[in-house]
Amino acid sequence: MPNKNKIGYRPTWAEINLKNLEHNFKTIKSRLDLKTKILVTVKADAYGHGLIPVSKRLVAQGVNFLGVASIDEGIKLRTAGIKTPILILGLILKKDILPLFTYNLIPTVCDFEFAFALNQKAAKLNKPISLHIKVDTGMGRIGVLYAGAFNLVEKIHRLKFIKIDGIFTHFPLADINRKFTVSQIKLFHKLVIDLKKRGIVIPLIHAANSAGLIDYKGSHFTMVRPGLVIYGLLPKQ
Ligand SMILES: *Cc1c(COP(=O)(O)O)cnc(C)c1O
């Protein structure tokens, strides 16, 4: 017999209280400056809480951005009718540029080659595209190395069909190493100021994951990027 029961044959399930999610979101929002925007990371099926129901509830509460790991997750959100800006936090291959346009998804860019390919496609479609640039201020994962960041931004800034809407960095140790995290914030801030002096003003400047949001007020810039705290977890060791 086919099993029509949503729970399936498993003896275990998780019940997600969207009211609590909403409460967490509102609490975080109420503690931020009025102008600070919020991107909630809903990657990995909203940390296992259900991508679509979680995202819809956040959208209803006025979340400014949704952050996902891959284009596939972005497409799922668009297919579910979600219109909120979506930032793809993970790396994207050059061969996968087209769906960014089709589904109106914002890529994270860390090198000129990818930005150039994006610009070419945008020119061909006559459809300008926004992107965010990720800077590695000491994480050693994804991002242009700090030393090369200024030049990269300048070069991308000159591409006609590209709009640099955001620049960001990530704190790997915000919950355990204060000195390191504070130095990351300083470096990142200096880059933003240097760019401004050169006439490059980027609207969305973001760095704070949950730990940054809670413990480092100086890391909020113009947008914060929590995941864990929205789902009710404290980012502690
Ligand atoms: C997952 C993720 C976050 C959220 O981190 P939390 O510790 O869950 O708050 C923020 N930024 C990026 C780039 C991420 O990948």
XYZ file of C-alpha atoms and ligand atoms in Angstrom:
252
model
C 0.000 0.000 0.000
C 1.305 3.463 -0.804
C 1.935 5.469 2.296
C -0.097 8.664 2.179
C 0.963 9.753 5.608
C 3.342 12.695 5.361
C 5.392 11.471 8.283
C 6.246 8.255 6.453
C 7.260 5.022 8.097
C 9.871 6.568 10.334
C 9.346 6.529 14.054
C 10.875 10.011 14.398
C 10.040 13.489 13.124
C 10.777 17.096 13.907
C 8.029 19.568 14.568
C 8.950 23.133 13.677
C 7.191 25.951 15.453
C 7.094 28.803 12.961
C 5.671 31.111 15.608
C 8.922 30.737 17.548
C 10.951 31.362 14.418
C 8.983 34.563 13.937
C 9.612 35.543 17.546
C 13.363 35.015 17.129
C 13.424 37.083 13.973
C 11.477 39.938 15.573
C 13.698 39.892 18.655
C 16.862 40.128 16.559
C 15.365 42.888 14.425
C 14.306 44.907 17.452
C 17.898 44.939 18.709
C 19.415 46.250 15.498
C 19.653 49.827 14.318
C 16.572 50.696 12.315
C 18.519 50.995 9.083
C 20.402 47.703 9.386
C 19.141 45.126 6.921
C 18.840 41.410 7.641
C 19.818 38.479 5.468
C 18.814 35.170 7.008
C 20.765 32.122 5.876
C 18.329 29.394 4.862
C 20.916 27.102 3.291
C 20.830 23.354 3.870
C 17.021 23.246 4.000
C 17.002 26.147 6.478
C 19.374 24.203 8.743
C 16.983 21.277 8.494
C 13.884 23.254 9.439
C 12.284 23.285 5.986
C 13.421 25.752 3.322
C 10.067 26.879 1.986
C 7.912 27.239 5.129
C 10.767 28.925 6.997
C 11.525 31.307 4.121
C 7.866 32.200 3.613
C 7.454 33.037 7.271
C 10.597 35.207 7.211
C 9.429 36.991 4.068
C 6.114 37.739 5.768
C 8.134 39.327 8.580
C 10.040 41.543 6.184
C 13.401 39.789 5.889
C 15.498 41.789 3.380
C 17.531 38.954 1.878
C 17.665 35.171 1.914
C 21.061 33.462 1.782
C 21.468 30.028 0.208
C 24.440 27.831 -0.606
C 23.641 26.909 -4.192
C 21.703 27.925 -7.291
C 19.482 24.869 -6.765
C 18.304 26.180 -3.401
C 17.678 29.587 -4.989
C 15.561 28.028 -7.741
C 13.484 26.188 -5.135
C 12.691 29.514 -3.461
C 11.764 31.210 -6.740
C 9.642 28.243 -7.803
C 7.754 28.544 -4.516
C 6.884 32.115 -5.487
C 9.327 33.944 -3.223
C 10.322 37.338 -4.649
C 12.788 38.471 -1.963
C 16.392 39.104 -3.075
C 18.428 35.881 -2.867
C 22.188 35.779 -2.392
C 24.044 32.597 -3.364
C 26.766 32.297 -0.724
C 28.623 29.390 -2.292
C 30.857 29.165 -5.322
C 29.287 29.075 -8.775
C 30.783 27.536 -11.895
C 31.029 29.600 -15.063
C 28.882 27.085 -16.934
C 26.049 27.788 -14.472
C 25.727 31.526 -15.063
C 22.494 31.462 -17.078
C 20.102 30.428 -14.255
C 21.266 33.468 -12.278
C 19.525 35.582 -14.895
C 16.568 33.266 -15.391
C 15.761 33.110 -11.684
C 17.028 36.526 -10.635
C 19.651 35.239 -8.182
C 22.606 37.254 -6.882
C 26.003 35.555 -7.094
C 28.942 35.819 -4.728
C 32.068 36.673 -6.684
C 35.687 36.242 -5.605
C 37.660 36.538 -8.832
C 37.795 38.633 -11.968
C 37.433 35.746 -14.378
C 33.958 34.932 -13.095
C 32.903 38.603 -13.008
C 34.105 38.991 -16.587
C 32.078 35.991 -17.751
C 29.061 37.339 -15.898
C 29.473 40.716 -17.591
C 29.695 39.076 -21.009
C 26.499 37.138 -20.473
C 24.748 40.228 -19.083
C 25.805 42.249 -22.128
C 24.569 39.543 -24.472
C 21.187 39.401 -22.729
C 21.186 43.178 -22.310
C 20.314 42.568 -18.670
C 22.572 44.151 -16.020
C 23.254 41.959 -12.995
C 24.005 42.616 -9.323
C 26.651 40.749 -7.381
C 28.298 40.683 -3.981
C 32.050 40.383 -3.577
C 33.405 38.157 -0.837
C 36.649 39.095 0.869
C 38.759 36.666 2.862
C 39.912 38.527 5.964
C 41.359 35.418 7.511
C 38.956 32.558 7.074
C 40.824 30.739 4.352
C 37.763 29.316 2.646
C 35.880 31.275 -0.015
C 36.848 34.834 -0.930
C 39.407 37.045 -2.617
C 42.462 37.394 -0.395
C 42.485 40.699 1.456
C 45.653 41.936 -0.241
C 44.009 41.699 -3.654
C 40.538 42.841 -2.703
C 40.826 46.551 -3.465
C 42.130 45.936 -6.983
C 39.523 43.294 -7.682
C 36.660 45.573 -6.662
C 38.079 48.389 -8.771
C 38.355 46.143 -11.810
C 34.867 44.700 -11.416
C 33.494 48.199 -10.851
C 34.561 49.089 -14.396
C 32.483 46.300 -15.973
C 29.516 47.955 -17.650
C 26.788 45.408 -17.012
C 27.760 44.665 -13.426
C 26.465 46.386 -10.338
C 28.409 45.745 -7.142
C 25.533 45.698 -4.683
C 27.373 44.189 -1.771
C 30.711 43.310 -0.231
C 31.168 40.897 2.635
C 33.455 38.805 4.769
C 32.953 35.928 7.186
C 34.040 35.376 10.799
C 35.095 31.782 11.394
C 36.056 32.335 15.031
C 33.670 35.005 16.324
C 32.582 32.736 19.172
C 36.074 31.749 20.353
C 38.726 34.288 19.315
C 37.891 37.917 20.034
C 41.251 39.400 19.062
C 41.246 37.716 15.677
C 37.653 38.683 14.971
C 38.209 42.318 15.954
C 41.190 42.467 13.599
C 39.018 41.020 10.827
C 36.399 43.727 11.418
C 39.098 46.435 11.279
C 40.591 45.139 8.050
C 37.201 44.873 6.406
C 36.198 48.348 7.553
C 39.423 49.808 6.199
C 38.755 48.260 2.809
C 35.268 49.772 2.699
C 36.686 53.210 3.589
C 39.469 52.944 1.014
C 36.920 52.065 -1.650
C 34.730 54.994 -0.669
C 37.721 57.326 -0.991
C 38.147 56.016 -4.515
C 34.496 56.839 -5.226
C 33.229 53.271 -5.016
C 30.284 53.219 -2.646
C 28.779 49.778 -2.090
C 25.326 49.790 -0.463
C 25.328 46.413 1.286
C 28.272 45.856 3.594
C 27.990 42.748 5.708
C 30.045 40.513 7.941
C 28.126 39.422 11.020
C 26.946 35.840 11.391
C 25.046 35.062 14.610
C 28.110 35.337 16.827
C 29.120 38.619 15.212
C 25.622 40.001 15.497
C 25.420 39.251 19.213
C 28.938 40.007 20.401
C 30.378 42.588 18.001
C 28.257 45.688 17.450
C 31.030 47.078 15.238
C 30.458 44.241 12.794
C 26.907 45.125 11.800
C 27.746 47.577 8.975
C 24.642 47.911 6.739
C 23.411 44.307 6.886
C 23.727 41.289 9.210
C 23.673 37.644 8.187
C 22.390 35.400 10.986
C 21.499 31.734 10.742
C 21.789 29.918 14.080
C 20.117 32.545 16.301
C 17.093 32.721 14.032
C 16.612 28.984 14.597
C 16.988 29.465 18.328
C 20.562 28.341 18.859
C 23.302 30.305 20.572
C 26.616 30.272 18.719
C 28.823 29.046 21.517
C 31.529 26.443 21.626
C 25.897 30.016 7.216
C 26.415 31.356 7.036
C 26.100 32.392 7.937
C 25.274 32.187 9.200
O 26.106 31.707 10.223
P 25.484 31.347 11.669
O 26.663 30.997 12.480
O 24.553 30.204 11.446
O 24.769 32.557 12.148
C 26.559 33.669 7.649
N 27.327 33.899 6.566
C 27.672 32.922 5.690
C 28.527 33.246 4.523
C 27.233 31.628 5.896
O 27.574 30.677 5.022
